[in-house]
Amino acid sequence: MRVSWVTEDKHIQSVVEYGKAAGNYTASATGDHTSYRYFLYTSGKIHHVKIGPLDPATVYYYRCSMAGDEFSLRTPPAALPIELAVAGDLGQTEWTASTLSHVGRSDYDMLLVPGDLSYADAQQPLWDSFGRFVQRYASRRPWMVTEGNHEVEAAMALPCWPRPFTAYTTRWRMPYEESGSASSLYYSFDTAGGAVHVIMLGSYADFNSSSEQYRWLARDLAAVDRGATPWVVVLLHAPWYNTNAAHEGEGEAMRKAMERLLYEARVDLVFAGHVHAYERFTRVYNNEANPCGPVHITIGDGGNREGLAFDFRKNHKLARLSVMREASFGHGRLSVVNATAARWTWHRNDDADSTVRDEIWLESLAANGACRPRPGSNGAGAADSPNDEL
């Protein structure tokens, strides 16, 4: 696990003490630190420390910089089942607080965020306030994130202008090097003892067939053994399938470039943000229902300051593939039960309790004999039934 925090004091050490009992730290780890400038703004000292090896499904108590408050975290399990919460386009509004409160009311193992975290939009102190805003939750469970358009924070390619994604990549260090990626904007990781492979793609990094991201994705997918890893999940920011007027078509170029890779690898689900609403599609490939394609879900309804995207197009060409759509703030949960079955639920904030507004049971495509690629078929030859429910 990597622990990250920011201090105003530039002389504080990048050390985390930890143990399995409150106040009893039996181990410690030293990491590194960095900072950045953004015009007149200078960040605090940003610490990143890896702790471990850690036991799975275990609560650890820890303290940063050998002083101050004690926190606790729980490591993910080493095998299925696992509960993955998903929420995109967070921001730091009352709706965001409601979303995170709903997430925290029920147990989960990890939070996945498909982009747009702080909505700082170059106002760097908002990155600091966002860290304080989410600390209660992010200090207890791993948060795995990818970037959105609000993380770019660079409008002009001038020598004096900060590099794109400076604040995001400096503060939210993800395991890109560990997954063989050359960029912090896309990476992958395994969880539940390798039963679930999660790929974080970069909607705002080059993605055409000659790009490094494309080549990395092809290598990453080819290395997955679906016998040992029955579930593959992808997150990105700009949705490839969308019937909302908001951001219509913005993910189309990336879909055309990369969709075949995901289809041939039998990726199970694709989560996106960007559109501030909820939408779930049937299994789909190349704009047609396909029982061996991924389920695409837009979940950019975490609570951003820009409001909801209400304009779903009734006569949109993809409306026949859209199973559920609603403009409400909320979050989702992917409960991977075993090697063949997973339950997806969406919970909206409008309900006082975490009420399930959408639900589907999914069968892993690795377990579906009709979807196993035949030699020389390039992933073709799937069954015709669009039913992906158990």
Short mmCIF file of C-alpha atoms in Angstrom, two decimals:
data_model
loop_
_atom_site.label_atom_id
_atom_site.label_comp_id
_atom_site.label_asym_id
_atom_site.label_seq_id
_atom_site.Cartn_x
_atom_site.Cartn_y
_atom_site.Cartn_z
CA MET A 1 0.00 0.00 0.00
CA ARG A 2 1.18 3.53 -0.72
CA VAL A 3 0.40 6.25 1.81
CA SER A 4 0.48 9.85 0.57
CA TRP A 5 0.12 13.07 2.54
CA VAL A 6 1.08 16.75 2.43
CA THR A 7 2.78 18.85 5.13
CA GLU A 8 3.49 22.55 5.35
CA ASP A 9 6.65 21.82 7.33
CA LYS A 10 9.37 21.08 4.76
CA HIS A 11 11.61 19.42 7.38
CA ILE A 12 9.21 16.59 8.33
CA GLN A 13 10.40 13.10 7.40
CA SER A 14 8.69 10.86 4.85
CA VAL A 15 8.15 8.01 7.31
CA VAL A 16 5.11 5.86 8.10
CA GLU A 17 4.94 3.76 11.26
CA TYR A 18 2.36 0.97 11.30
CA GLY A 19 1.11 -2.10 13.11
CA LYS A 20 -1.94 -4.29 13.73
CA ALA A 21 -2.87 -2.74 17.09
CA ALA A 22 -3.75 0.87 17.81
CA GLY A 23 -0.72 2.79 19.07
CA ASN A 24 1.58 -0.20 18.68
CA TYR A 25 3.74 0.35 15.62
CA THR A 26 5.83 -2.73 14.93
CA ALA A 27 7.19 -1.62 11.56
CA SER A 28 8.10 1.53 9.70
CA ALA A 29 8.90 2.51 6.13
CA THR A 30 10.67 5.48 4.57
CA GLY A 31 9.66 6.86 1.20
CA ASP A 32 10.29 9.97 -0.81
CA HIS A 33 8.88 13.46 -1.11
CA THR A 34 8.40 16.11 -3.73
CA SER A 35 6.70 19.46 -4.35
CA TYR A 36 5.74 21.60 -7.32
CA ARG A 37 5.19 25.19 -8.36
CA TYR A 38 2.24 26.48 -10.32
CA PHE A 39 2.89 30.12 -11.15
CA LEU A 40 2.79 31.87 -7.75
CA TYR A 41 1.61 28.78 -5.88
CA THR A 42 4.08 26.43 -4.17
CA SER A 43 2.77 23.17 -2.82
CA GLY A 44 3.56 21.74 0.57
CA LYS A 45 5.91 18.80 0.95
CA ILE A 46 4.16 15.85 -0.71
CA HIS A 47 5.15 12.52 0.84
CA HIS A 48 4.76 9.06 -0.74
CA VAL A 49 5.63 5.96 1.28
CA LYS A 50 5.09 2.31 0.43
CA ILE A 51 4.37 0.13 3.45
CA GLY A 52 4.46 -3.64 3.54
CA PRO A 53 4.39 -6.44 2.78
CA LEU A 54 0.97 -6.47 4.43
CA ASP A 55 -1.44 -9.28 5.23
CA PRO A 56 -4.65 -9.27 3.15
CA ALA A 57 -8.03 -8.30 4.60
CA THR A 58 -6.30 -6.91 7.68
CA VAL A 59 -6.70 -3.64 9.59
CA TYR A 60 -3.47 -1.70 10.13
CA TYR A 61 -3.01 1.37 12.30
CA TYR A 62 -0.53 3.93 11.07
CA ARG A 63 0.97 7.33 11.74
CA CYS A 64 2.65 9.67 9.27
CA SER A 65 5.89 11.57 9.88
CA MET A 66 6.27 9.96 13.35
CA ALA A 67 3.80 12.41 14.88
CA GLY A 68 0.21 13.56 14.79
CA ASP A 69 -3.03 11.66 14.31
CA GLU A 70 -3.33 7.92 14.01
CA PHE A 71 -5.21 6.47 11.05
CA SER A 72 -6.33 2.98 10.16
CA LEU A 73 -6.69 1.21 6.84
CA ARG A 74 -7.87 -2.20 5.72
CA THR A 75 -6.08 -4.10 3.00
CA PRO A 76 -8.05 -5.76 0.20
CA PRO A 77 -8.72 -9.51 0.35
CA ALA A 78 -6.36 -12.03 -1.25
CA ALA A 79 -9.22 -13.86 -2.96
CA LEU A 80 -12.81 -13.37 -4.05
CA PRO A 81 -15.28 -12.04 -3.07
CA ILE A 82 -14.33 -8.38 -3.31
CA GLU A 83 -16.44 -5.19 -3.21
CA LEU A 84 -15.35 -2.34 -5.50
CA ALA A 85 -17.07 1.03 -5.08
CA VAL A 86 -17.08 3.27 -8.18
CA ALA A 87 -17.68 7.04 -8.30
CA GLY A 88 -16.58 9.56 -10.91
CA ASP A 89 -16.48 13.35 -11.26
CA LEU A 90 -16.33 13.97 -7.53
CA GLY A 91 -15.48 17.60 -6.79
CA GLN A 92 -16.01 18.91 -3.27
CA THR A 93 -19.64 19.94 -2.94
CA GLU A 94 -22.45 18.95 -0.62
CA TRP A 95 -23.43 16.36 -3.21
CA THR A 96 -19.88 14.97 -3.10
CA ALA A 97 -20.16 14.71 0.68
CA SER A 98 -23.46 12.87 0.23
CA THR A 99 -21.92 10.45 -2.28
CA LEU A 100 -18.95 9.62 -0.06
CA SER A 101 -21.24 9.27 2.94
CA HIS A 102 -23.37 6.77 1.02
CA VAL A 103 -20.24 4.88 -0.03
CA GLY A 104 -19.00 4.75 3.55
CA ARG A 105 -22.25 3.47 5.03
CA SER A 106 -21.74 0.01 3.55
CA ASP A 107 -18.54 -1.98 3.66
CA TYR A 108 -16.28 -2.02 0.61
CA ASP A 109 -12.67 -2.89 -0.19
CA MET A 110 -11.56 -0.23 -2.69
CA LEU A 111 -12.80 2.91 -4.45
CA LEU A 112 -12.28 3.31 -8.20
CA VAL A 113 -12.50 6.84 -9.66
CA PRO A 114 -12.73 7.29 -13.47
CA GLY A 115 -11.39 10.85 -13.46
CA ASP A 116 -12.20 14.42 -12.37
CA LEU A 117 -11.19 14.50 -8.72
CA SER A 118 -10.86 17.95 -7.15
CA TYR A 119 -12.22 20.28 -9.86
CA ALA A 120 -9.39 22.62 -8.92
CA ASP A 121 -9.06 23.77 -12.54
CA ALA A 122 -5.70 25.46 -11.92
CA GLN A 123 -6.77 26.92 -8.55
CA GLN A 124 -4.13 24.97 -6.68
CA PRO A 125 -5.39 25.54 -3.10
CA LEU A 126 -8.45 23.51 -4.13
CA TRP A 127 -6.19 20.47 -4.44
CA ASP A 128 -5.29 20.98 -0.78
CA SER A 129 -8.90 21.39 0.29
CA PHE A 130 -9.85 18.30 -1.71
CA GLY A 131 -7.25 16.27 0.17
CA ARG A 132 -8.73 17.41 3.48
CA PHE A 133 -12.25 16.82 2.12
CA VAL A 134 -11.67 13.14 1.23
CA GLN A 135 -9.14 12.24 3.94
CA ARG A 136 -11.77 10.60 6.13
CA TYR A 137 -12.43 8.02 3.41
CA ALA A 138 -9.17 7.91 1.44
CA SER A 139 -7.15 7.17 4.58
CA ARG A 140 -9.18 4.00 5.26
CA ARG A 141 -9.42 2.27 1.89
CA PRO A 142 -7.27 2.32 -1.26
CA TRP A 143 -8.37 4.88 -3.84
CA MET A 144 -7.35 3.99 -7.39
CA VAL A 145 -7.89 6.84 -9.86
CA THR A 146 -7.36 7.89 -13.44
CA GLU A 147 -7.33 11.38 -14.88
CA GLY A 148 -10.16 13.44 -16.34
CA ASN A 149 -10.27 16.70 -18.26
CA HIS A 150 -10.31 18.72 -15.03
CA GLU A 151 -6.90 17.31 -14.14
CA VAL A 152 -5.21 18.70 -17.28
CA GLU A 153 -4.73 22.25 -15.93
CA ALA A 154 -2.74 23.50 -18.92
CA ALA A 155 -4.24 25.67 -21.60
CA MET A 156 -1.17 26.76 -23.57
CA ALA A 157 1.99 24.98 -24.68
CA LEU A 158 4.39 27.71 -23.61
CA PRO A 159 7.77 27.32 -21.85
CA CYS A 160 6.51 29.30 -18.86
CA TRP A 161 3.26 27.36 -18.56
CA PRO A 162 3.09 24.41 -16.12
CA ARG A 163 3.12 20.96 -17.68
CA PRO A 164 -0.28 19.28 -18.03
CA PHE A 165 -1.37 17.12 -15.10
CA THR A 166 1.34 18.56 -12.81
CA ALA A 167 -0.80 18.66 -9.66
CA TYR A 168 -2.55 15.37 -10.39
CA THR A 169 0.55 13.29 -11.08
CA THR A 170 2.52 14.83 -8.21
CA ARG A 171 -0.19 14.34 -5.60
CA TRP A 172 -1.95 11.15 -6.76
CA ARG A 173 0.85 8.71 -7.53
CA MET A 174 -0.52 5.55 -9.08
CA PRO A 175 1.40 2.29 -9.78
CA TYR A 176 2.16 2.92 -13.44
CA GLU A 177 5.79 1.85 -13.32
CA GLU A 178 4.84 -1.35 -11.53
CA SER A 179 2.53 -2.21 -14.44
CA GLY A 180 5.08 -1.54 -17.15
CA SER A 181 3.59 1.79 -18.22
CA ALA A 182 5.77 4.71 -19.24
CA SER A 183 3.13 7.25 -18.15
CA SER A 184 1.27 7.96 -14.94
CA LEU A 185 -1.82 8.62 -17.08
CA TYR A 186 -2.49 4.91 -17.67
CA TYR A 187 -1.67 1.79 -15.69
CA SER A 188 -3.12 -1.46 -14.39
CA PHE A 189 -3.17 -3.55 -11.23
CA ASP A 190 -4.48 -6.83 -9.87
CA THR A 191 -6.66 -7.27 -6.81
CA ALA A 192 -8.33 -10.15 -4.97
CA GLY A 193 -5.21 -12.23 -5.43
CA GLY A 194 -5.19 -11.63 -9.17
CA ALA A 195 -8.81 -12.67 -9.72
CA VAL A 196 -9.65 -9.14 -10.92
CA HIS A 197 -7.44 -7.15 -13.31
CA VAL A 198 -8.20 -3.42 -13.41
CA ILE A 199 -6.95 -1.24 -16.27
CA MET A 200 -6.93 2.55 -15.98
CA LEU A 201 -6.78 4.19 -19.41
CA GLY A 202 -5.95 7.81 -20.20
CA SER A 203 -8.57 9.62 -22.25
CA TYR A 204 -6.19 12.59 -22.47
CA ALA A 205 -3.03 10.72 -23.46
CA ASP A 206 -2.31 9.66 -27.05
CA PHE A 207 -4.32 6.55 -27.85
CA ASN A 208 -4.04 5.88 -31.60
CA SER A 209 -2.56 2.61 -32.87
CA SER A 210 0.96 4.07 -33.04
CA SER A 211 0.87 5.50 -29.51
CA GLU A 212 2.71 4.17 -26.50
CA GLN A 213 -0.59 3.83 -24.60
CA TYR A 214 -2.01 1.58 -27.34
CA ARG A 215 1.10 -0.60 -27.38
CA TRP A 216 1.12 -0.80 -23.59
CA LEU A 217 -2.56 -1.77 -23.51
CA ALA A 218 -2.00 -4.54 -26.06
CA ARG A 219 0.89 -5.93 -23.97
CA ASP A 220 -1.06 -5.64 -20.75
CA LEU A 221 -4.11 -7.46 -22.08
CA ALA A 222 -1.99 -10.17 -23.72
CA ALA A 223 -0.33 -10.89 -20.37
CA VAL A 224 -3.62 -11.62 -18.59
CA ASP A 225 -4.28 -15.32 -17.99
CA ARG A 226 -8.06 -15.55 -17.93
CA GLY A 227 -7.84 -18.94 -16.24
CA ALA A 228 -6.26 -17.26 -13.21
CA THR A 229 -7.92 -13.87 -13.76
CA PRO A 230 -11.59 -14.38 -14.63
CA TRP A 231 -12.50 -10.67 -14.44
CA VAL A 232 -11.06 -7.73 -16.40
CA VAL A 233 -12.40 -4.22 -15.74
CA VAL A 234 -11.44 -1.00 -17.54
CA LEU A 235 -11.86 2.61 -16.39
CA LEU A 236 -11.48 5.74 -18.51
CA HIS A 237 -12.93 9.23 -18.39
CA ALA A 238 -14.69 10.13 -21.65
CA PRO A 239 -17.37 7.48 -22.37
CA TRP A 240 -17.28 5.51 -25.60
CA TYR A 241 -21.05 4.97 -25.45
CA ASN A 242 -23.28 7.87 -24.45
CA THR A 243 -26.82 8.99 -25.32
CA ASN A 244 -26.59 12.26 -23.41
CA ALA A 245 -26.15 15.59 -25.18
CA ALA A 246 -23.36 16.40 -22.75
CA HIS A 247 -19.94 15.53 -24.21
CA GLU A 248 -21.60 13.68 -27.07
CA GLY A 249 -19.05 11.97 -29.27
CA GLU A 250 -15.99 13.02 -27.27
CA GLY A 251 -14.90 9.42 -26.67
CA GLU A 252 -15.53 8.25 -30.23
CA ALA A 253 -11.96 8.58 -31.53
CA MET A 254 -10.60 6.57 -28.61
CA ARG A 255 -13.33 3.95 -29.08
CA LYS A 256 -12.43 3.51 -32.73
CA ALA A 257 -8.75 3.17 -31.84
CA MET A 258 -8.96 0.82 -28.88
CA GLU A 259 -12.31 -0.96 -28.72
CA ARG A 260 -11.17 -3.97 -30.71
CA LEU A 261 -8.36 -4.63 -28.21
CA LEU A 262 -10.84 -4.74 -25.34
CA TYR A 263 -13.31 -6.87 -27.28
CA GLU A 264 -10.78 -9.48 -28.34
CA ALA A 265 -9.49 -9.69 -24.76
CA ARG A 266 -13.07 -10.20 -23.54
CA VAL A 267 -13.02 -7.27 -21.11
CA ASP A 268 -16.07 -7.60 -18.84
CA LEU A 269 -16.92 -3.99 -17.94
CA VAL A 270 -15.90 -0.46 -18.93
CA PHE A 271 -16.59 2.39 -16.49
CA ALA A 272 -16.48 6.04 -17.59
CA GLY A 273 -17.18 9.45 -16.09
CA HIS A 274 -17.31 12.90 -17.74
CA VAL A 275 -21.08 12.93 -18.31
CA HIS A 276 -22.71 13.98 -15.04
CA ALA A 277 -25.37 11.28 -14.96
CA TYR A 278 -25.75 7.52 -14.79
CA GLU A 279 -26.15 5.29 -17.84
CA ARG A 280 -25.74 1.56 -18.39
CA PHE A 281 -25.58 -0.16 -21.76
CA THR A 282 -26.10 -3.79 -22.66
CA ARG A 283 -23.05 -5.78 -23.74
CA VAL A 284 -21.88 -4.01 -26.86
CA TYR A 285 -19.18 -3.89 -29.52
CA ASN A 286 -18.83 -1.56 -32.49
CA ASN A 287 -22.18 0.14 -31.82
CA GLU A 288 -24.11 -3.13 -31.83
CA ALA A 289 -25.36 -5.42 -29.07
CA ASN A 290 -22.87 -8.24 -28.68
CA PRO A 291 -22.97 -10.88 -25.92
CA CYS A 292 -19.16 -11.04 -25.85
CA GLY A 293 -18.58 -7.30 -25.57
CA PRO A 294 -18.17 -5.33 -22.35
CA VAL A 295 -20.96 -3.70 -20.40
CA HIS A 296 -20.36 0.06 -20.62
CA ILE A 297 -21.39 2.14 -17.62
CA THR A 298 -21.17 5.92 -17.25
CA ILE A 299 -20.95 6.95 -13.63
CA GLY A 300 -19.89 10.61 -13.70
CA ASP A 301 -22.42 11.49 -11.01
CA GLY A 302 -20.19 11.79 -7.95
CA GLY A 303 -21.19 15.34 -6.99
CA ASN A 304 -19.31 17.88 -9.12
CA ARG A 305 -19.97 21.62 -8.97
CA GLU A 306 -21.23 21.83 -12.58
CA GLY A 307 -24.50 20.04 -11.91
CA LEU A 308 -26.24 17.16 -13.62
CA ALA A 309 -26.57 16.35 -17.33
CA PHE A 310 -30.33 15.98 -17.84
CA ASP A 311 -30.50 15.92 -21.65
CA PHE A 312 -30.67 12.25 -22.60
CA ARG A 313 -31.60 11.94 -26.29
CA LYS A 314 -34.68 9.74 -26.70
CA ASN A 315 -34.00 9.19 -30.38
CA HIS A 316 -30.24 8.84 -30.12
CA LYS A 317 -28.82 6.16 -32.44
CA LEU A 318 -27.48 4.28 -29.39
CA ALA A 319 -30.70 4.54 -27.35
CA ARG A 320 -31.63 0.96 -28.34
CA LEU A 321 -28.49 -0.22 -26.50
CA SER A 322 -29.05 1.89 -23.39
CA VAL A 323 -30.70 -0.14 -20.65
CA MET A 324 -30.84 2.39 -17.80
CA ARG A 325 -30.19 6.12 -17.65
CA GLU A 326 -30.91 8.72 -15.01
CA ALA A 327 -29.54 12.16 -14.17
CA SER A 328 -28.97 11.81 -10.40
CA PHE A 329 -25.92 11.96 -8.19
CA GLY A 330 -24.79 8.63 -6.77
CA HIS A 331 -22.24 5.83 -6.81
CA GLY A 332 -21.99 2.21 -7.89
CA ARG A 333 -20.73 -1.08 -6.46
CA LEU A 334 -19.24 -4.03 -8.25
CA SER A 335 -19.45 -7.06 -5.99
CA VAL A 336 -17.34 -9.77 -7.60
CA VAL A 337 -18.71 -12.88 -5.90
CA ASN A 338 -16.67 -15.63 -7.53
CA ALA A 339 -14.94 -16.56 -10.79
CA THR A 340 -18.19 -16.58 -12.75
CA ALA A 341 -20.64 -14.15 -11.09
CA ALA A 342 -20.63 -10.47 -10.15
CA ARG A 343 -23.39 -8.09 -9.06
CA TRP A 344 -23.46 -4.45 -10.16
CA THR A 345 -25.67 -1.96 -8.31
CA TRP A 346 -26.15 1.78 -8.65
CA HIS A 347 -27.24 3.86 -5.65
CA ARG A 348 -28.52 7.42 -5.98
CA ASN A 349 -28.04 10.08 -3.32
CA ASP A 350 -31.64 11.28 -3.45
CA ASP A 351 -32.65 8.37 -1.22
CA ALA A 352 -31.89 8.72 2.49
CA ASP A 353 -30.66 5.15 2.57
CA SER A 354 -28.36 3.58 0.00
CA THR A 355 -31.22 2.42 -2.20
CA VAL A 356 -30.48 0.26 -5.22
CA ARG A 357 -31.84 2.01 -8.32
CA ASP A 358 -30.22 -0.25 -10.90
CA GLU A 359 -29.00 -3.83 -10.57
CA ILE A 360 -27.61 -6.51 -12.84
CA TRP A 361 -25.93 -9.87 -12.36
CA LEU A 362 -23.07 -10.52 -14.77
CA GLU A 363 -21.35 -13.67 -15.92
CA SER A 364 -17.61 -13.42 -16.52
CA LEU A 365 -16.85 -13.61 -20.22
CA ALA A 366 -13.97 -15.94 -19.35
CA ALA A 367 -16.57 -18.42 -18.09
CA ASN A 368 -18.78 -18.07 -21.16
CA GLY A 369 -17.83 -20.84 -23.57
CA ALA A 370 -19.47 -19.07 -26.49
CA CYS A 371 -17.15 -16.09 -26.02
CA ARG A 372 -13.83 -17.90 -25.92
CA PRO A 373 -11.83 -16.82 -28.96
CA ARG A 374 -11.10 -19.55 -31.49
CA PRO A 375 -7.61 -19.77 -33.03
CA GLY A 376 -7.40 -17.30 -35.91
CA SER A 377 -10.78 -15.76 -35.14
CA ASN A 378 -9.42 -12.49 -33.66
CA GLY A 379 -12.10 -12.78 -31.01
CA ALA A 380 -14.95 -13.32 -33.44
CA GLY A 381 -17.47 -16.13 -33.46
CA ALA A 382 -19.52 -15.07 -30.44
CA ALA A 383 -23.00 -16.32 -29.69
CA ASP A 384 -25.88 -14.13 -30.75
CA SER A 385 -27.89 -13.87 -27.54
CA PRO A 386 -27.58 -10.40 -25.92
CA ASN A 387 -28.62 -11.68 -22.47
CA ASP A 388 -25.87 -10.99 -19.93
CA GLU A 389 -27.98 -11.54 -16.81
CA LEU A 390 -27.97 -14.69 -14.69
#
